[in-house]
Amino acid sequence: KQEVTQIPAALSVPEGENLVLNCSFTDSAIYNLQWFRQDPGKGLTSLLLIQSSQREQTSGRLNASLDKSSGRSTLYIAASQPGDSATYLCAVRFPPYNQGGKLIFGQGTELSVKP
Amino acid sequence: GAGVSQSPRYKVAKRGQDVALRCDPISGHVSLFWYQQALGQGPEFLTYFQNEAQLDKSGLPSDRFFAERPEGSVSTLKIQRTQQEDSAVYLCASSLGEGQGNTEAFFGQGTRLTVV
């Protein structure tokens, strides 16, 4: 069964700290992986998309890496701010692609950045 | 439109009532997905459309759930005879869908359904 796991489930850090969120998946044959942010009561905002041929993607203070062989991805957030507080979701697209690229989600990591 | 739009944002239904949830995808997006998100969990796949064709409905939890996208744009998720376990946030997502490089999914704000 294709599964995605995120550790930790919750994380609290002081403002300014660099942090890493972890995502692991059971099948290394993925199409791509997408990181999302979800604020309470809101929908999902796409942060980064990494194709299976890529090793990392960067956007501002965010950097996502992908290691297919070990079935892992990490989301690195530099110089965290209180506004980064949200739930971060990792989602993977597995073959076959004729299923349209549906996403398998992890449970999410709830991040709290304290001023 | 600028983004994926869902309506209503909130819906309270009495047990046994039928509900219909609407999704307006980003204009020109071929692929449309519905997901269900229980409290404190990640979203779970329900069904997928490519234009008007429903190509995957393997995630629909029962035959009380029905989705359509008759003209390949707006989609409706219908739940018949709602039950308390149907209470969740229902998320709609769309993507360009024309090949692997265009699979980035954009999500709506969701509809929070509460069955009482």
Coordinates of C-alpha atoms in Angstrom, one line a residue:
Chain A
K1 CA 0.0 0.0 0.0
Q2 CA 1.3 3.4 -0.9
E3 CA 1.7 5.5 2.3
V4 CA 3.1 8.9 3.2
T5 CA 4.2 9.6 6.8
Q6 CA 5.2 12.9 8.4
I7 CA 7.2 13.3 11.5
P8 CA 6.9 15.0 13.9
A9 CA 3.1 15.5 14.2
A10 CA 3.7 18.8 16.0
L11 CA 6.6 21.1 16.4
S12 CA 7.1 24.3 18.5
V13 CA 10.1 26.5 17.9
P14 CA 11.2 30.0 18.9
E15 CA 11.2 32.7 16.3
G16 CA 14.4 32.9 14.1
E17 CA 15.2 29.2 14.4
N18 CA 15.9 27.1 11.3
L19 CA 13.9 23.9 11.1
V20 CA 13.3 20.7 9.1
L21 CA 10.1 18.9 8.5
N22 CA 10.3 15.3 7.4
C23 CA 8.2 13.2 5.0
S24 CA 8.7 9.6 4.1
F25 CA 6.9 7.4 1.5
T26 CA 6.7 3.7 0.9
D27 CA 7.4 3.5 -2.8
S28 CA 10.4 5.1 -4.4
A29 CA 8.7 5.1 -7.9
I30 CA 7.0 8.4 -7.6
Y31 CA 6.1 11.0 -10.2
N32 CA 6.5 14.0 -8.0
L33 CA 6.0 15.4 -4.5
Q34 CA 4.3 18.5 -3.4
W35 CA 4.5 20.4 -0.1
F36 CA 1.5 22.4 1.1
R37 CA 0.7 24.8 3.9
Q38 CA -2.8 24.8 5.6
D39 CA -3.9 27.5 7.9
P40 CA -6.7 26.7 10.4
G41 CA -10.1 26.6 8.7
K42 CA -8.5 27.2 5.3
G43 CA -7.7 25.3 2.1
L44 CA -4.2 24.2 1.0
T45 CA -1.6 26.5 -0.4
S46 CA 1.0 24.9 -2.7
L47 CA 4.6 25.7 -1.5
L48 CA 6.9 23.6 -3.6
L49 CA 6.6 20.9 -6.2
I50 CA 9.6 18.6 -6.8
Q51 CA 9.6 16.4 -9.9
S52 CA 11.0 12.8 -9.6
S53 CA 14.1 13.9 -11.6
Q54 CA 14.9 16.7 -9.3
R55 CA 16.7 16.7 -5.9
E56 CA 15.6 20.0 -4.5
Q57 CA 13.5 23.1 -5.1
T58 CA 13.8 26.5 -3.4
S59 CA 11.3 29.3 -2.8
G60 CA 12.4 32.2 -0.6
R61 CA 13.1 30.8 2.9
L62 CA 11.9 27.4 1.9
N63 CA 13.9 24.5 0.5
A64 CA 12.5 21.1 -0.2
S65 CA 14.7 18.1 -1.0
L66 CA 13.9 14.7 -2.5
D67 CA 15.8 11.4 -2.0
K68 CA 13.8 8.8 -3.9
S69 CA 16.1 5.9 -3.1
S70 CA 15.5 6.3 0.7
G71 CA 11.9 7.4 0.2
R72 CA 12.3 10.7 2.0
S73 CA 11.7 14.4 1.5
T74 CA 12.5 17.3 3.8
L75 CA 11.2 20.8 4.0
Y76 CA 13.7 23.3 5.4
I77 CA 12.4 26.6 6.7
A78 CA 15.1 29.2 7.4
A79 CA 14.8 32.0 10.0
S80 CA 11.3 31.0 11.0
Q81 CA 8.7 33.6 11.8
P82 CA 5.4 33.6 13.7
G83 CA 3.6 33.9 10.4
D84 CA 5.0 30.5 9.4
S85 CA 2.7 28.9 12.0
A86 CA 0.5 26.5 10.2
T87 CA 0.1 22.8 9.3
Y88 CA 2.5 21.6 6.6
L89 CA 1.4 18.7 4.4
C90 CA 3.5 16.5 2.2
A91 CA 1.8 14.8 -0.7
V92 CA 3.1 12.3 -3.2
R93 CA 1.9 11.3 -6.7
F94 CA 2.5 7.6 -7.4
P95 CA 2.1 5.8 -10.7
P96 CA 0.0 4.9 -12.6
Y97 CA -0.4 8.3 -14.0
N98 CA -3.7 7.4 -15.8
Q99 CA -5.2 8.0 -12.4
G100 CA -4.6 11.6 -13.1
G101 CA -1.9 12.3 -10.6
K102 CA -4.0 11.9 -7.4
L103 CA -2.1 12.8 -4.3
I104 CA -1.5 10.6 -1.3
F105 CA -1.1 12.9 1.8
G106 CA 0.8 12.6 5.0
Q107 CA -1.0 13.5 8.3
G108 CA 0.8 16.8 8.4
T109 CA 3.1 18.6 10.9
E110 CA 1.5 21.3 12.9
L111 CA 4.2 24.1 13.3
S112 CA 4.0 26.8 15.9
V113 CA 6.6 29.6 15.9
K114 CA 6.7 31.5 19.1
P115 CA 7.6 35.2 19.1
Chain B
G1 CA -11.1 32.6 -12.4
A2 CA -8.1 33.4 -10.3
G3 CA -8.3 30.3 -8.1
V4 CA -10.4 27.3 -7.3
S5 CA -13.7 28.4 -5.8
Q6 CA -15.9 26.2 -3.6
S7 CA -19.4 26.8 -2.3
P8 CA -20.8 26.9 0.2
R9 CA -18.0 27.4 2.7
Y10 CA -20.0 25.9 5.5
K11 CA -23.0 23.6 5.5
V12 CA -24.9 22.1 8.4
A13 CA -27.2 19.2 7.4
K14 CA -29.6 17.2 9.4
R15 CA -28.9 13.5 9.3
G16 CA -30.6 12.0 6.3
Q17 CA -30.6 15.2 4.3
D18 CA -29.1 15.4 0.8
V19 CA -26.3 17.9 0.2
A20 CA -24.6 19.3 -2.9
L21 CA -21.2 20.9 -2.9
R22 CA -19.9 23.0 -5.8
C23 CA -16.4 23.4 -7.2
D24 CA -15.3 26.0 -9.8
P25 CA -11.8 25.0 -11.0
I26 CA -9.2 27.3 -12.5
S27 CA -10.2 28.2 -16.0
G28 CA -8.6 25.8 -18.5
H29 CA -7.7 23.1 -16.0
V30 CA -8.4 19.7 -17.4
S31 CA -8.0 17.7 -14.2
L32 CA -10.3 18.1 -11.2
F33 CA -10.1 16.2 -7.9
W34 CA -12.2 15.9 -4.8
Y35 CA -10.7 15.1 -1.4
Q36 CA -12.2 14.6 2.1
Q37 CA -10.3 15.8 5.1
A38 CA -11.3 14.7 8.6
L39 CA -10.3 16.8 11.6
G40 CA -6.6 16.5 12.3
Q41 CA -5.9 14.3 9.3
G42 CA -4.5 14.8 5.9
P43 CA -6.9 14.9 2.9
E44 CA -7.9 11.6 1.3
F45 CA -8.7 11.2 -2.3
L46 CA -12.4 10.7 -3.4
T47 CA -12.6 11.0 -7.1
Y48 CA -10.9 12.4 -10.3
F49 CA -12.2 13.9 -13.5
Q50 CA -10.4 14.5 -16.8
N51 CA -12.6 17.1 -18.5
E52 CA -16.1 15.6 -18.1
A53 CA -15.0 12.0 -17.8
Q54 CA -14.9 10.6 -14.3
L55 CA -11.8 8.3 -14.6
D56 CA -11.3 7.3 -11.0
K57 CA -13.9 7.1 -8.2
S58 CA -12.2 4.5 -6.1
G59 CA -12.1 6.8 -3.1
L60 CA -15.8 7.4 -2.7
P61 CA -16.7 5.8 0.6
S62 CA -20.2 4.6 -0.4
D63 CA -22.8 4.7 -3.0
R64 CA -24.3 7.7 -1.2
F65 CA -21.5 9.8 -2.7
F66 CA -21.9 10.9 -6.3
A67 CA -19.8 13.4 -8.3
E68 CA -20.3 15.0 -11.7
R69 CA -18.7 17.4 -14.1
P70 CA -21.1 17.5 -17.0
E71 CA -19.4 20.2 -19.1
G72 CA -15.8 19.7 -18.1
S73 CA -15.7 22.7 -15.9
V74 CA -17.8 23.1 -12.7
S75 CA -18.2 20.0 -10.6
T76 CA -20.7 19.0 -8.0
L77 CA -20.2 16.5 -5.2
K78 CA -23.5 15.1 -3.9
I79 CA -24.0 13.2 -0.7
Q80 CA -27.3 11.5 -0.2
R81 CA -28.9 10.6 3.2
T82 CA -26.0 12.2 5.1
Q83 CA -24.7 10.5 8.2
Q84 CA -22.6 11.9 11.1
E85 CA -19.5 10.2 9.8
D86 CA -19.7 12.3 6.6
S87 CA -18.8 15.4 8.7
A88 CA -15.5 16.7 7.3
V89 CA -14.0 19.3 5.1
Y90 CA -14.4 18.6 1.4
L91 CA -11.6 20.0 -0.8
C92 CA -11.6 20.5 -4.5
A93 CA -8.4 20.8 -6.5
S94 CA -7.6 21.3 -10.2
S95 CA -4.5 21.1 -12.3
L96 CA -3.6 21.6 -16.0
G97 CA -3.3 17.9 -16.3
E98 CA -1.6 17.9 -19.7
G99 CA 1.3 15.7 -18.9
Q100 CA 3.4 15.1 -15.9
G101 CA 4.9 18.6 -15.8
N102 CA 1.5 20.1 -15.3
T103 CA 0.2 18.1 -12.3
E104 CA 0.7 20.9 -9.7
A105 CA -2.6 20.9 -7.8
F106 CA -4.3 24.1 -6.7
F107 CA -6.9 23.7 -3.9
G108 CA -10.0 25.6 -3.0
Q109 CA -10.9 26.8 0.5
G110 CA -13.0 23.8 1.1
T111 CA -16.6 23.2 2.3
R112 CA -16.9 22.3 5.9
L113 CA -19.8 19.9 6.3
T114 CA -21.3 19.2 9.7
V115 CA -24.0 16.6 10.0
V116 CA -26.2 16.9 13.1

